Short mmCIF file of C-alpha atoms in Angstrom, two decimals:
data_model
loop_
_atom_site.label_atom_id
_atom_site.label_comp_id
_atom_site.label_asym_id
_atom_site.label_seq_id
_atom_site.Cartn_x
_atom_site.Cartn_y
_atom_site.Cartn_z
CA MET A 1 0.00 0.00 0.00
CA GLY A 2 1.38 3.40 -0.96
CA LYS A 3 2.41 5.66 1.89
CA ASN A 4 0.30 8.57 0.70
CA LEU A 5 -3.00 6.76 0.28
CA LYS A 6 -5.83 8.35 2.25
CA VAL A 7 -7.35 5.52 4.29
CA HIS A 8 -10.60 6.29 6.11
CA LEU A 9 -12.86 4.23 8.35
CA VAL A 10 -16.62 4.80 8.49
CA VAL A 11 -18.50 3.33 11.45
CA ILE A 12 -22.29 3.50 11.40
CA ASP A 13 -24.07 3.79 14.76
CA GLY A 14 -21.76 1.72 16.96
CA GLN A 15 -23.83 2.80 19.95
CA ASN A 16 -24.89 1.03 23.13
CA ASP A 17 -28.61 0.88 22.36
CA PHE A 18 -27.92 -1.23 19.24
CA MET A 19 -25.69 -3.68 21.07
CA GLY A 20 -26.83 -7.30 21.34
CA ASN A 21 -24.96 -10.35 22.59
CA ASP A 22 -24.29 -13.37 20.39
CA ASP A 23 -27.44 -15.07 21.69
CA GLY A 24 -29.56 -12.03 20.86
CA THR A 25 -30.01 -10.85 24.44
CA PRO A 26 -29.52 -7.15 25.16
CA TYR A 27 -26.12 -5.77 26.08
CA SER A 28 -26.11 -4.74 29.72
CA VAL A 29 -23.72 -2.93 32.03
CA LYS A 30 -24.18 -3.24 35.78
CA LEU A 31 -23.71 -0.24 38.03
CA GLU A 32 -22.98 -0.01 41.72
CA GLY A 33 -26.08 -0.72 43.75
CA GLY A 34 -27.34 -3.37 41.36
CA LYS A 35 -28.85 -1.10 38.72
CA ALA A 36 -28.13 -2.04 35.12
CA LEU A 37 -28.04 -0.09 31.88
CA THR A 38 -29.47 -2.18 29.04
CA SER A 39 -29.67 -1.73 25.28
CA THR A 40 -33.16 -1.04 23.96
CA LEU A 41 -32.82 -2.15 20.33
CA PRO A 42 -30.23 -4.94 20.44
CA VAL A 43 -28.80 -6.30 17.21
CA LYS A 44 -27.73 -9.91 17.69
CA GLY A 45 -23.95 -10.17 17.56
CA ALA A 46 -23.30 -6.42 17.60
CA VAL A 47 -21.13 -6.50 20.74
CA SER A 48 -18.80 -9.01 19.09
CA ASP A 49 -18.86 -6.90 15.91
CA MET A 50 -17.62 -3.87 17.84
CA LYS A 51 -14.96 -5.86 19.70
CA ARG A 52 -13.58 -7.09 16.38
CA LEU A 53 -13.72 -3.58 14.97
CA ALA A 54 -11.90 -2.16 18.00
CA LYS A 55 -9.08 -4.68 17.52
CA MET A 56 -8.81 -3.64 13.89
CA VAL A 57 -8.62 0.05 14.80
CA ASP A 58 -5.73 -0.75 17.14
CA ARG A 59 -4.02 -2.82 14.43
CA ILE A 60 -4.26 -0.32 11.57
CA GLY A 61 -4.45 2.92 13.56
CA PRO A 62 -1.26 4.47 12.14
CA LYS A 63 -2.53 3.85 8.60
CA LEU A 64 -5.86 5.61 9.20
CA GLU A 65 -6.00 9.22 8.07
CA ASP A 66 -9.48 9.67 9.54
CA ILE A 67 -12.30 7.89 11.35
CA HIS A 68 -15.92 8.92 10.82
CA ALA A 69 -18.47 7.61 13.32
CA THR A 70 -22.16 8.34 12.96
CA LEU A 71 -24.30 8.89 16.05
CA ASP A 72 -27.99 8.09 15.79
CA SER A 73 -29.48 10.85 17.95
CA HIS A 74 -33.14 10.88 18.95
CA ARG A 75 -35.68 12.42 21.30
CA VAL A 76 -38.49 10.70 23.19
CA ILE A 77 -41.17 12.22 20.96
CA ASP A 78 -40.04 11.05 17.55
CA VAL A 79 -41.91 9.86 14.47
CA ALA A 80 -40.52 6.35 15.02
CA HIS A 81 -41.20 6.22 18.78
CA ALA A 82 -44.46 5.19 20.43
CA GLY A 83 -44.86 8.50 22.26
CA MET A 84 -45.69 10.28 19.00
CA TRP A 85 -48.75 8.11 18.33
CA ARG A 86 -52.08 7.07 19.83
CA ASP A 87 -55.08 4.98 18.82
CA GLU A 88 -58.71 6.01 19.32
CA ASN A 89 -58.46 4.90 22.96
CA GLY A 90 -55.33 6.92 23.65
CA LYS A 91 -53.03 3.89 23.70
CA SER A 92 -49.56 4.05 22.14
CA PRO A 93 -48.49 1.43 19.57
CA ASN A 94 -46.29 -1.48 20.53
CA PRO A 95 -42.70 -1.62 19.28
CA PHE A 96 -42.32 -2.87 15.69
CA THR A 97 -45.82 -1.69 14.71
CA LEU A 98 -45.99 -0.63 11.06
CA ILE A 99 -47.94 2.60 10.47
CA THR A 100 -49.23 3.23 6.95
CA SER A 101 -50.82 6.28 5.38
CA ASN A 102 -54.12 4.38 5.41
CA ASP A 103 -53.75 3.87 9.16
CA ILE A 104 -53.37 7.61 9.61
CA SER A 105 -56.21 8.44 7.19
CA ASN A 106 -58.52 6.05 9.04
CA ARG A 107 -57.33 7.26 12.45
CA ILE A 108 -56.14 3.81 13.45
CA TRP A 109 -53.01 5.68 14.48
CA THR A 110 -52.87 9.43 14.85
CA PRO A 111 -50.27 11.84 16.24
CA ARG A 112 -50.91 12.90 19.81
CA ASN A 113 -50.40 16.45 18.58
CA PRO A 114 -53.37 16.90 16.21
CA ASN A 115 -51.55 19.70 14.39
CA LEU A 116 -49.11 17.11 13.05
CA ARG A 117 -51.72 14.86 11.45
CA GLN A 118 -51.41 16.17 7.89
CA ARG A 119 -47.64 16.34 8.12
CA MET A 120 -47.44 12.74 9.28
CA LEU A 121 -49.89 11.63 6.60
CA ASP A 122 -47.74 13.30 3.95
CA TYR A 123 -44.66 11.72 5.49
CA ALA A 124 -46.09 8.19 5.44
CA ARG A 125 -47.17 8.66 1.82
CA ALA A 126 -43.71 9.89 0.86
CA LEU A 127 -42.16 6.79 2.44
CA GLU A 128 -44.56 4.50 0.60
CA THR A 129 -43.70 6.00 -2.78
CA SER A 130 -39.94 6.08 -2.15
CA GLY A 131 -39.35 2.34 -2.10
CA ASN A 132 -37.66 2.60 1.29
CA TYR A 133 -38.78 1.03 4.55
CA LEU A 134 -42.29 1.90 5.71
CA LEU A 135 -42.80 3.80 8.96
CA ILE A 136 -42.09 1.46 11.85
CA VAL A 137 -42.30 2.16 15.57
CA TRP A 138 -39.02 1.30 17.27
CA PRO A 139 -38.33 1.05 20.99
CA GLU A 140 -36.99 4.37 22.26
CA HIS A 141 -33.31 4.32 21.37
CA CYS A 142 -30.22 6.51 21.25
CA LEU A 143 -31.88 9.25 23.28
CA ILE A 144 -29.59 12.26 23.39
CA GLY A 145 -27.71 12.45 26.68
CA THR A 146 -28.24 8.83 27.71
CA TRP A 147 -25.93 5.83 28.02
CA GLY A 148 -27.67 4.26 25.02
CA HIS A 149 -26.44 7.13 22.84
CA ASN A 150 -22.80 6.49 23.74
CA VAL A 151 -20.39 4.51 21.57
CA GLN A 152 -19.93 0.91 22.80
CA ALA A 153 -17.09 0.76 25.33
CA ASP A 154 -14.55 -1.38 23.43
CA LEU A 155 -14.96 0.69 20.30
CA ALA A 156 -14.93 3.99 22.21
CA GLU A 157 -11.69 3.03 23.95
CA SER A 158 -10.07 2.15 20.62
CA PHE A 159 -11.15 5.54 19.26
CA LEU A 160 -9.54 7.28 22.24
CA ARG A 161 -6.31 5.33 21.79
CA TRP A 162 -6.26 6.32 18.12
CA GLU A 163 -6.84 9.98 18.96
CA ARG A 164 -4.07 9.99 21.57
CA THR A 165 -1.49 8.20 19.43
CA GLN A 166 -2.30 9.82 16.07
CA TYR A 167 -3.02 13.30 17.45
CA ALA A 168 -6.28 13.47 15.56
CA ASN A 169 -9.96 13.56 16.44
CA VAL A 170 -12.67 11.12 15.39
CA ASP A 171 -15.20 12.84 13.14
CA TYR A 172 -18.57 12.26 14.81
CA VAL A 173 -21.47 12.64 12.35
CA VAL A 174 -24.78 13.30 14.10
CA LYS A 175 -28.04 12.20 12.47
CA GLY A 176 -31.65 11.83 13.59
CA THR A 177 -32.24 14.98 15.63
CA ASN A 178 -35.26 15.99 13.54
CA PRO A 179 -38.23 14.25 15.22
CA TYR A 180 -40.44 14.28 12.12
CA THR A 181 -38.43 12.03 9.81
CA GLU A 182 -36.51 8.80 10.20
CA HIS A 183 -32.80 9.12 9.49
CA TYR A 184 -31.28 5.70 8.84
CA GLY A 185 -28.65 6.79 6.34
CA ALA A 186 -25.64 8.93 7.18
CA LEU A 187 -26.06 11.13 4.12
CA MET A 188 -29.70 12.21 4.45
CA ALA A 189 -33.00 11.55 6.19
CA GLU A 190 -35.63 9.20 4.76
CA VAL A 191 -37.75 12.21 3.81
CA PRO A 192 -35.61 15.36 3.85
CA ASP A 193 -37.16 18.46 5.43
CA SER A 194 -36.65 21.54 3.27
CA SER A 195 -36.51 23.73 6.39
CA ASP A 196 -33.87 21.61 8.18
CA PRO A 197 -30.41 21.31 6.58
CA SER A 198 -29.51 18.44 8.95
CA THR A 199 -31.97 16.21 7.07
CA GLN A 200 -30.69 17.10 3.61
CA LEU A 201 -27.78 15.62 1.67
CA ASN A 202 -24.63 15.90 3.81
CA THR A 203 -22.38 17.18 1.05
CA ALA A 204 -19.44 17.68 3.43
CA PHE A 205 -19.41 14.02 4.47
CA LEU A 206 -19.96 12.94 0.88
CA GLY A 207 -17.02 15.07 -0.21
CA VAL A 208 -14.75 13.53 2.42
CA MET A 209 -15.56 10.05 1.11
CA GLN A 210 -15.01 11.16 -2.48
CA ASP A 211 -11.57 12.47 -1.50
CA ALA A 212 -10.48 9.26 0.28
CA ASP A 213 -8.60 6.48 -1.50
CA ILE A 214 -9.67 3.51 0.66
CA ILE A 215 -12.70 3.35 2.95
CA GLY A 216 -13.33 0.62 5.50
CA PHE A 217 -17.03 0.44 6.29
CA ALA A 218 -18.68 -1.13 9.35
CA GLY A 219 -21.48 -0.64 11.88
CA GLU A 220 -25.04 -1.43 12.82
CA ALA A 221 -27.36 -2.56 11.57
CA SER A 222 -26.50 -4.09 8.21
CA SER A 223 -30.22 -4.26 7.40
CA HIS A 224 -31.00 -0.63 8.17
CA CYS A 225 -28.53 2.20 8.79
CA VAL A 226 -25.59 0.51 7.06
CA LEU A 227 -27.79 -0.54 4.13
CA THR A 228 -29.41 2.88 3.76
CA THR A 229 -26.10 4.73 4.00
CA LEU A 230 -24.60 2.56 1.27
CA LYS A 231 -27.67 3.06 -0.92
CA GLN A 232 -27.21 6.80 -0.52
CA VAL A 233 -23.52 6.46 -1.34
CA VAL A 234 -24.30 4.58 -4.56
CA GLN A 235 -26.89 7.20 -5.54
CA ASN A 236 -24.71 10.24 -4.86
CA ILE A 237 -20.97 9.60 -4.78
CA GLY A 238 -20.28 8.71 -8.41
CA LYS A 239 -19.65 5.22 -9.77
CA GLU A 240 -15.90 5.75 -10.02
CA HIS A 241 -15.68 5.95 -6.21
CA LEU A 242 -17.45 2.69 -5.37
CA LYS A 243 -14.37 0.50 -5.74
CA LYS A 244 -12.71 2.25 -2.78
CA PHE A 245 -15.27 0.82 -0.31
CA HIS A 246 -14.31 -2.25 1.72
CA LEU A 247 -17.30 -3.62 3.66
CA LEU A 248 -16.22 -5.32 6.89
CA THR A 249 -18.78 -8.09 6.99
CA ASP A 250 -17.68 -9.38 10.40
CA CYS A 251 -18.31 -5.94 11.92
CA MET A 252 -21.98 -5.58 11.01
CA SER A 253 -25.16 -7.56 11.73
CA PRO A 254 -28.86 -7.27 10.76
CA VAL A 255 -31.90 -6.53 12.88
CA ALA A 256 -33.73 -9.76 13.72
CA PRO A 257 -37.20 -10.02 12.15
CA ALA A 258 -40.23 -9.55 14.38
CA PRO A 259 -43.79 -10.73 13.65
CA GLY A 260 -45.16 -8.69 10.77
CA THR A 261 -41.82 -7.21 9.73
CA PRO A 262 -39.71 -8.06 6.66
CA ASP A 263 -36.94 -10.68 6.77
CA PHE A 264 -34.22 -8.21 7.65
CA PRO A 265 -31.29 -10.70 7.63
CA ALA A 266 -32.21 -11.86 4.12
CA ILE A 267 -32.51 -8.25 2.97
CA ALA A 268 -29.05 -7.48 4.37
CA ASP A 269 -27.45 -10.54 2.76
CA GLN A 270 -28.92 -9.73 -0.64
CA PHE A 271 -27.89 -6.10 -0.36
CA LEU A 272 -24.27 -6.95 0.40
CA LYS A 273 -24.22 -9.13 -2.71
CA GLU A 274 -25.56 -6.18 -4.70
CA MET A 275 -22.84 -3.90 -3.32
CA SER A 276 -20.23 -6.42 -4.42
CA VAL A 277 -21.67 -6.30 -7.93
CA GLU A 278 -21.46 -2.48 -7.77
CA GLY A 279 -17.71 -2.80 -7.23
CA MET A 280 -17.35 -2.71 -3.46
CA THR A 281 -15.13 -5.29 -1.74
CA LEU A 282 -16.55 -7.65 0.87
CA THR A 283 -13.85 -8.34 3.44
CA THR A 284 -13.28 -8.77 7.17
CA SER A 285 -11.60 -6.86 9.97
CA THR A 286 -8.67 -9.30 10.00
CA GLU A 287 -8.13 -9.12 6.22
CA PHE A 288 -8.50 -5.35 5.72
CA LEU A 289 -5.16 -3.66 4.88
CA ARG A 290 -3.16 -6.86 5.33
#
């Protein structure tokens, strides 16, 4: 590898609330007094993914020009959280409930703030015509200021070691602060808001990736935020840049399917195959930059 190659690492949402153990149980950290902090939207295998990724960061740290880590950042009242919605009896939807434009039109589900009804109806319709995921209610996750919003400990410690040895700072890319649109992808929200630049195409981040020579790509979940980010990359970066992406398949995992939801693992597997056809390299944390 040439000495002057610009090697970047992109890590999508390596945060506590997405961390799941290898058996699918939530990641948990015990505090003094017996209280525990527990992930709210665990992705099976994500803890092991982040441990492998942390080891890789330590191994290749001197070769990395930059690290970009996205931070999913939400509020309690969010379009994809139960607190936004109510049925005719005032009850909030259960996690993993799909909400369609017909549901909103027929008042099966309606925003608790009646002034948002038309906006949410328009939003659901926009999702349905976009070909992206429909509106789904997730457990509250990555709430700003909470433990769940923090980067998983092994990965965070590797970031700090890199910063202290390379005299550089990790580039944290915040997404999801607008409560009226989902924001899976790092480059833009599912339905961009014309009045909120944070939901629109992140041209600065796109430009950084265009300027890099080699990009390692990892994070959670392969079925959602990783998948959507890569879709946005393919749509916006220019075909000549796709060959620089190296997808670390042992550092990403899909959301497990729930009753009534799509087969997320199958979607992720198929998508990775499609990215390979586009010119991206499928590799692992132990093979990258060997």
